[in-house]
Tab-separated table of C-alpha atoms and ligand atoms in Angstrom:
chain	number	residue	atom	x	y	z
A	1	MET	CA	-0.066	-0.413	0.068
A	2	GLU	CA	2.762	2.795	0.780
A	3	PHE	CA	4.586	2.125	-2.738
A	4	CYS	CA	1.563	2.397	-4.547
A	5	GLY	CA	1.706	6.378	-5.140
A	6	LEU	CA	4.874	5.768	-7.083
A	7	ASN	CA	4.361	1.910	-8.043
A	8	PRO	CA	2.391	2.377	-12.184
A	9	PHE	CA	1.165	-1.416	-11.277
A	10	CYS	CA	-0.123	-1.075	-7.939
A	11	MET	CA	-4.299	-1.566	-8.517
A	12	LYS	CA	-6.772	0.426	-7.617
A	13	LEU	CA	-9.888	-2.198	-7.810
A	14	ILE	CA	-13.544	-1.075	-6.867
A	15	ASP	CA	-16.101	-3.838	-5.507
A	16	THR	CA	-19.410	-2.894	-7.317
A	17	HIS	CA	-21.515	-5.262	-4.155
A	18	SER	CA	-21.083	-6.045	-1.476
A	19	HIS	CA	-23.217	-5.972	0.984
A	20	ILE	CA	-20.521	-5.774	4.167
A	21	TYR	CA	-23.306	-3.865	6.960
A	22	LEU	CA	-24.675	-7.509	6.997
A	23	HIS	CA	-24.499	-9.093	10.088
A	24	GLU	CA	-21.992	-12.132	9.173
A	25	PHE	CA	-19.371	-8.646	9.331
A	26	GLU	CA	-20.296	-8.026	13.131
A	27	ASN	CA	-16.456	-9.256	14.355
A	28	ASP	CA	-14.167	-7.730	11.918
A	29	ARG	CA	-15.858	-5.174	10.075
A	30	GLN	CA	-12.918	-2.937	10.601
A	31	ALA	CA	-10.152	-5.388	10.180
A	32	MET	CA	-11.578	-6.272	7.331
A	33	LEU	CA	-11.774	-3.076	5.979
A	34	GLU	CA	-8.251	-2.833	6.060
A	35	ARG	CA	-7.577	-5.945	4.662
A	36	ALA	CA	-9.775	-4.733	1.712
A	37	GLU	CA	-8.029	-1.371	1.421
A	38	LYS	CA	-4.835	-3.376	1.451
A	39	GLU	CA	-5.334	-5.912	-1.897
A	40	GLY	CA	-5.855	-1.761	-4.047
A	41	VAL	CA	-10.329	-2.051	-2.710
A	42	ASN	CA	-10.615	1.732	-3.150
A	43	LYS	CA	-14.418	2.250	-3.696
A	44	ILE	CA	-17.467	-0.989	-2.614
A	45	LEU	CA	-20.482	-0.337	-3.758
A	46	LEU	CA	-23.822	-1.654	-0.996
A	47	PRO	CA	-26.771	-2.695	-1.851
A	48	ALA	CA	-29.661	-2.479	-0.903
A	49	ILE	CA	-32.042	-5.057	0.587
A	50	ASP	CA	-34.753	-4.534	2.251
A	51	SER	CA	-35.236	-1.231	5.295
A	52	GLU	CA	-34.557	-3.756	8.214
A	53	THR	CA	-30.714	-2.795	6.890
A	54	HIS	CA	-31.835	0.261	5.262
A	55	GLU	CA	-29.605	1.464	9.031
A	56	ALA	CA	-26.944	-0.630	9.070
A	57	LEU	CA	-25.762	0.704	4.695
A	58	LEU	CA	-26.308	3.996	6.117
A	59	GLY	CA	-24.208	3.515	9.162
A	60	MET	CA	-21.360	2.548	6.517
A	61	GLU	CA	-21.268	5.290	4.758
A	62	GLU	CA	-21.287	7.507	7.882
A	63	LYS	CA	-18.164	6.136	9.554
A	64	HIS	CA	-16.296	5.005	5.360
A	65	PRO	CA	-17.083	8.477	3.319
A	66	GLY	CA	-15.526	8.094	0.181
A	67	LEU	CA	-15.068	3.733	0.889
A	68	CYS	CA	-18.614	2.265	1.215
A	69	ILE	CA	-21.306	4.109	-1.463
A	70	PRO	CA	-24.517	3.542	-1.140
A	71	MET	CA	-27.586	2.229	-3.398
A	72	MET	CA	-31.227	2.355	-1.652
A	73	GLY	CA	-33.714	-0.413	-3.869
A	74	LEU	CA	-35.829	-3.150	-2.137
A	75	HIS	CA	-34.470	-6.586	-3.389
A	76	PRO	CA	-36.825	-9.049	-5.166
A	77	CYS	CA	-36.478	-11.643	-2.812
A	78	SER	CA	-38.163	-9.085	0.017
A	79	VAL	CA	-41.230	-7.812	-1.981
A	80	LYS	CA	-43.830	-8.913	0.504
A	81	ALA	CA	-47.767	-8.469	1.069
A	82	ASN	CA	-46.187	-5.076	2.496
A	83	PHE	CA	-43.969	-4.057	-0.717
A	84	ARG	CA	-45.959	-0.582	-0.960
A	85	GLU	CA	-44.800	0.431	2.201
A	86	GLU	CA	-40.581	-0.281	1.303
A	87	LEU	CA	-40.981	0.968	-1.502
A	88	ARG	CA	-42.508	4.266	0.518
A	89	ILE	CA	-39.803	4.184	2.564
A	90	ILE	CA	-37.356	4.117	-0.572
A	91	ARG	CA	-39.201	7.122	-2.418
A	92	ASP	CA	-38.349	8.992	1.206
A	93	TYR	CA	-35.314	8.085	0.947
A	94	PHE	CA	-34.547	9.145	-2.372
A	95	GLY	CA	-36.714	12.157	-1.384
A	96	LYS	CA	-33.494	13.862	1.636
A	97	ARG	CA	-30.598	12.249	-0.537
A	98	PRO	CA	-28.653	10.917	-4.066
A	99	PHE	CA	-27.284	7.841	-3.973
A	100	ALA	CA	-25.521	5.634	-6.583
A	101	ALA	CA	-27.835	3.521	-8.303
A	102	VAL	CA	-31.663	2.456	-7.837
A	103	GLY	CA	-30.757	-1.414	-6.640
A	104	GLU	CA	-31.191	-4.026	-5.330
A	105	ILE	CA	-33.308	-4.776	-7.783
A	106	GLY	CA	-34.832	-7.157	-10.460
A	107	LEU	CA	-36.951	-10.765	-9.743
A	108	ASP	CA	-36.202	-13.939	-8.371
A	109	PHE	CA	-38.572	-17.094	-9.228
A	110	TYR	CA	-35.360	-19.382	-7.415
A	111	TRP	CA	-37.400	-19.146	-3.885
A	112	ASP	CA	-40.268	-18.398	-4.229
A	113	LYS	CA	-43.552	-17.510	-7.113
A	114	THR	CA	-45.751	-16.339	-5.022
A	115	PHE	CA	-45.314	-12.760	-5.115
A	116	THR	CA	-44.252	-13.017	-9.001
A	117	GLU	CA	-46.964	-9.692	-10.108
A	118	GLN	CA	-45.461	-7.952	-7.191
A	119	GLN	CA	-41.976	-8.333	-7.737
A	120	TYR	CA	-42.267	-6.634	-11.094
A	121	THR	CA	-44.397	-3.832	-9.833
A	122	ALA	CA	-41.656	-3.294	-7.982
A	123	PHE	CA	-38.823	-3.620	-10.424
A	124	HIS	CA	-40.877	-1.417	-13.266
A	125	GLY	CA	-41.574	1.580	-10.486
A	126	GLN	CA	-38.362	0.966	-9.342
A	127	VAL	CA	-36.659	1.701	-12.827
A	128	GLU	CA	-38.591	4.485	-13.180
A	129	LEU	CA	-37.838	6.016	-10.116
A	130	ALA	CA	-34.162	5.316	-10.995
A	131	MET	CA	-34.303	7.392	-14.111
A	132	HIS	CA	-35.728	10.437	-12.908
A	133	PHE	CA	-33.141	11.160	-11.410
A	134	ASN	CA	-30.555	9.679	-14.026
A	135	ILE	CA	-28.806	6.856	-11.827
A	136	PRO	CA	-28.058	3.604	-12.549
A	137	ILE	CA	-29.615	0.291	-11.752
A	138	VAL	CA	-27.973	-2.651	-10.055
A	139	ILE	CA	-30.161	-6.007	-11.133
A	140	HIS	CA	-30.356	-9.155	-9.320
A	141	SER	CA	-31.841	-12.270	-11.156
A	142	ARG	CA	-32.095	-15.780	-10.591
A	143	ASN	CA	-34.099	-18.358	-12.863
A	144	ALA	CA	-35.197	-15.203	-14.424
A	145	THR	CA	-32.665	-13.796	-16.904
A	146	ASP	CA	-34.109	-13.307	-19.814
A	147	GLU	CA	-38.100	-11.621	-17.474
A	148	CYS	CA	-35.278	-8.573	-17.485
A	149	ILE	CA	-33.245	-8.020	-20.737
A	150	GLU	CA	-37.774	-8.468	-21.041
A	151	VAL	CA	-38.355	-4.861	-18.690
A	152	ILE	CA	-34.601	-2.995	-19.758
A	153	ARG	CA	-36.355	-3.245	-23.297
A	154	GLN	CA	-39.839	-1.973	-21.687
A	155	HIS	CA	-37.475	1.767	-20.298
A	156	GLN	CA	-34.867	1.838	-22.635
A	157	LEU	CA	-34.239	4.594	-24.924
A	158	GLY	CA	-31.842	5.434	-24.122
A	159	LYS	CA	-32.301	7.145	-21.377
A	160	LEU	CA	-31.811	4.222	-18.919
A	161	ARG	CA	-28.129	2.249	-17.838
A	162	GLY	CA	-26.951	-0.685	-14.904
A	163	VAL	CA	-24.731	-3.826	-14.378
A	164	PHE	CA	-26.967	-6.925	-14.163
A	165	HIS	CA	-24.664	-7.903	-10.807
A	166	CYS	CA	-24.026	-11.234	-10.598
A	167	PHE	CA	-24.267	-12.792	-14.570
A	168	SER	CA	-24.867	-16.162	-14.510
A	169	GLY	CA	-26.592	-16.219	-18.124
A	170	ASN	CA	-24.969	-17.128	-21.683
A	171	THR	CA	-23.258	-14.959	-24.694
A	172	GLU	CA	-26.005	-14.256	-26.353
A	173	GLN	CA	-27.932	-13.128	-23.040
A	174	ALA	CA	-24.847	-11.509	-22.739
A	175	GLN	CA	-24.225	-9.300	-25.583
A	176	GLN	CA	-28.534	-8.361	-25.444
A	177	LEU	CA	-27.716	-6.478	-22.476
A	178	MET	CA	-23.927	-4.807	-23.890
A	179	GLU	CA	-26.000	-3.798	-26.066
A	180	LEU	CA	-28.606	-2.366	-24.656
A	181	GLY	CA	-25.817	-0.111	-22.745
A	182	PHE	CA	-26.071	-3.016	-19.632
A	183	TYR	CA	-22.408	-3.886	-17.883
A	184	LEU	CA	-22.195	-6.943	-16.797
A	185	GLY	CA	-21.139	-7.735	-12.758
A	186	ILE	CA	-18.474	-10.609	-12.150
A	187	GLY	CA	-17.767	-11.512	-9.979
A	188	GLY	CA	-16.587	-15.372	-7.658
A	189	VAL	CA	-18.677	-17.703	-10.111
A	190	VAL	CA	-16.709	-16.728	-13.203
A	191	THR	CA	-13.659	-19.182	-10.709
A	192	PHE	CA	-15.813	-21.698	-10.095
A	193	LYS	CA	-15.366	-25.018	-11.815
A	194	ASN	CA	-18.571	-25.968	-14.025
A	195	GLY	CA	-19.344	-21.742	-13.224
A	196	GLY	CA	-20.440	-21.590	-16.909
A	197	LEU	CA	-18.678	-18.268	-17.108
A	198	ASP	CA	-15.174	-19.409	-18.850
A	199	LYS	CA	-17.422	-19.668	-21.949
A	200	ILE	CA	-18.767	-16.516	-22.776
A	201	PHE	CA	-14.926	-15.044	-22.285
A	202	GLU	CA	-14.388	-16.451	-25.360
A	203	THR	CA	-16.349	-14.357	-26.919
A	204	ILE	CA	-16.348	-11.281	-25.149
A	205	GLY	CA	-14.605	-8.486	-23.598
A	206	LEU	CA	-14.012	-6.521	-20.820
A	207	GLU	CA	-15.322	-3.097	-21.677
A	208	LYS	CA	-18.807	-3.599	-20.638
A	209	VAL	CA	-17.369	-5.482	-17.122
A	210	VAL	CA	-17.564	-4.707	-13.389
A	211	LEU	CA	-16.022	-6.415	-10.509
A	212	GLU	CA	-18.213	-6.809	-7.482
A	213	THR	CA	-17.978	-9.841	-4.395
A	214	ASP	CA	-21.785	-9.979	-3.436
A	215	ALA	CA	-20.610	-10.331	-0.081
A	216	PRO	CA	-21.225	-11.787	1.992
A	217	TYR	CA	-22.090	-14.258	-0.455
A	218	LEU	CA	-20.254	-16.708	-3.632
A	219	ALA	CA	-16.663	-16.557	-2.433
A	220	PRO	CA	-14.157	-17.457	-5.416
A	221	VAL	CA	-12.085	-20.077	-5.324
A	222	PRO	CA	-9.674	-20.711	-2.616
A	223	PHE	CA	-12.658	-19.386	-1.432
A	224	ARG	CA	-15.730	-20.767	-2.429
A	225	GLY	CA	-17.544	-21.527	1.318
A	226	LYS	CA	-16.859	-20.040	3.101
A	227	ARG	CA	-17.580	-15.907	3.510
A	228	ASN	CA	-16.436	-13.639	0.617
A	229	GLU	CA	-15.297	-9.903	1.869
A	230	PRO	CA	-14.038	-7.514	-0.673
A	231	ALA	CA	-10.329	-8.746	0.405
A	232	TYR	CA	-11.434	-11.272	-2.110
A	233	LEU	CA	-11.233	-9.836	-5.352
A	234	LYS	CA	-8.518	-10.440	-7.394
A	235	TYR	CA	-8.873	-13.178	-7.207
A	236	VAL	CA	-11.911	-12.538	-9.500
A	237	ALA	CA	-9.362	-10.475	-11.394
A	238	GLU	CA	-7.286	-12.819	-11.473
A	239	LYS	CA	-9.600	-15.980	-12.960
A	240	LEU	CA	-10.918	-13.178	-16.334
A	241	ALA	CA	-6.922	-11.703	-16.963
A	242	ALA	CA	-6.653	-15.692	-17.267
A	243	LEU	CA	-9.037	-15.867	-19.129
A	244	LYS	CA	-8.669	-12.751	-21.485
A	245	GLN	CA	-4.559	-14.041	-21.421
A	246	ILE	CA	-3.885	-10.149	-20.821
A	247	PRO	CA	-2.314	-8.520	-16.503
A	248	VAL	CA	-4.598	-8.932	-14.468
A	249	GLU	CA	-4.091	-4.757	-13.825
A	250	GLU	CA	-5.061	-3.765	-17.221
A	251	VAL	CA	-7.963	-5.710	-15.785
A	252	ALA	CA	-8.133	-3.253	-12.470
A	253	ARG	CA	-8.087	-0.378	-15.120
A	254	ILE	CA	-10.454	-1.656	-16.816
A	255	THR	CA	-12.702	-2.583	-14.960
A	256	THR	CA	-12.002	0.190	-12.888
A	257	GLU	CA	-13.351	3.130	-15.355
A	258	ASN	CA	-16.129	0.768	-16.394
A	259	ALA	CA	-17.361	0.769	-12.405
A	260	ARG	CA	-16.083	4.732	-12.535
A	261	GLU	CA	-18.596	6.573	-15.481
A	262	LEU	CA	-21.224	3.828	-15.354
A	263	PHE	CA	-21.862	5.300	-11.145
A	264	GLY	CA	-20.180	8.518	-11.486
A	265	LEU	CA	-17.323	8.082	-8.895
B	1	ZN	ZN1	-26.677	-8.402	-3.861
C-alpha cells in the first residue's frame, strides 16, 4: 500500500456489489475493511435489501465516507405483501439525499413465485425511479435472465443504464445486455469449475464488465463456500486476466474505469 502512489502497477479495484453492512461482518468489520484497502479496493458499493438493513447500510457510509457508497432499493426476495410500504420508504430516502444507484432490484423466481406479479410491479416502479433521478439500476436476477432483459428493453429509450449483477447467463444474453447499454457484474462464480462463465469470455471482452464480490456470498476459489469479503476481489480479477490472457493490472484498470463511468464515481 505504501508504494501505491509511485507504483504504476499498483491495482485499484472497485467492488461494485457488497453487503458488508450485514451481521456476518459484525466481529471483524474494521479488519475486513483494512484487508480490502491493502488489496487495492478503494471503493465499495453497497446494494440495499429492505428496510431491516437500510440503517446499517447508511451507517457504513457515515463511518467510512468515500470508501462505502450506498445504493437504495428493494431486493426482489423482499417483495412481499407489504411491498408498497417498502417502496414508500425508499422513495422517502430519495427525497432526502442522493444515491449512487437504485439497487438491488429485479426478479427472483428461484425460491418463491408467490409474489411474481408484485415483483414485476416493484421492478418497473424502481426502474422509473432511477430514470427520474438519472442514476443507474443494479439488477438482481435469479431464474429470470430473459424476463429481466425484457423489462430493460421496455424501458430502454436510450437513457436507462445499469449493471446486471452476478451475471450468469449465456453469451447471447450477455450480448443482448451490452447492446442495451448494460454492464455485466462479474464475481466469484467466474472462478468456479462448471460456473459456465469462462465460455462467455471466449467471445466477449471487458469493455462492459465491472467486478463485484456480492459479499458475504459467493466467495471465489480458493475460498469457495466460506464468507466472502471485498479483499477477495483480486481472485476475480486474476481469473479474468487468465481467461482474457492479459495482465491483471489491465483488468483492474478497465473494470475500475467502467465502474467509475457507470456510477459516476
Ligand atoms: Zn446482492
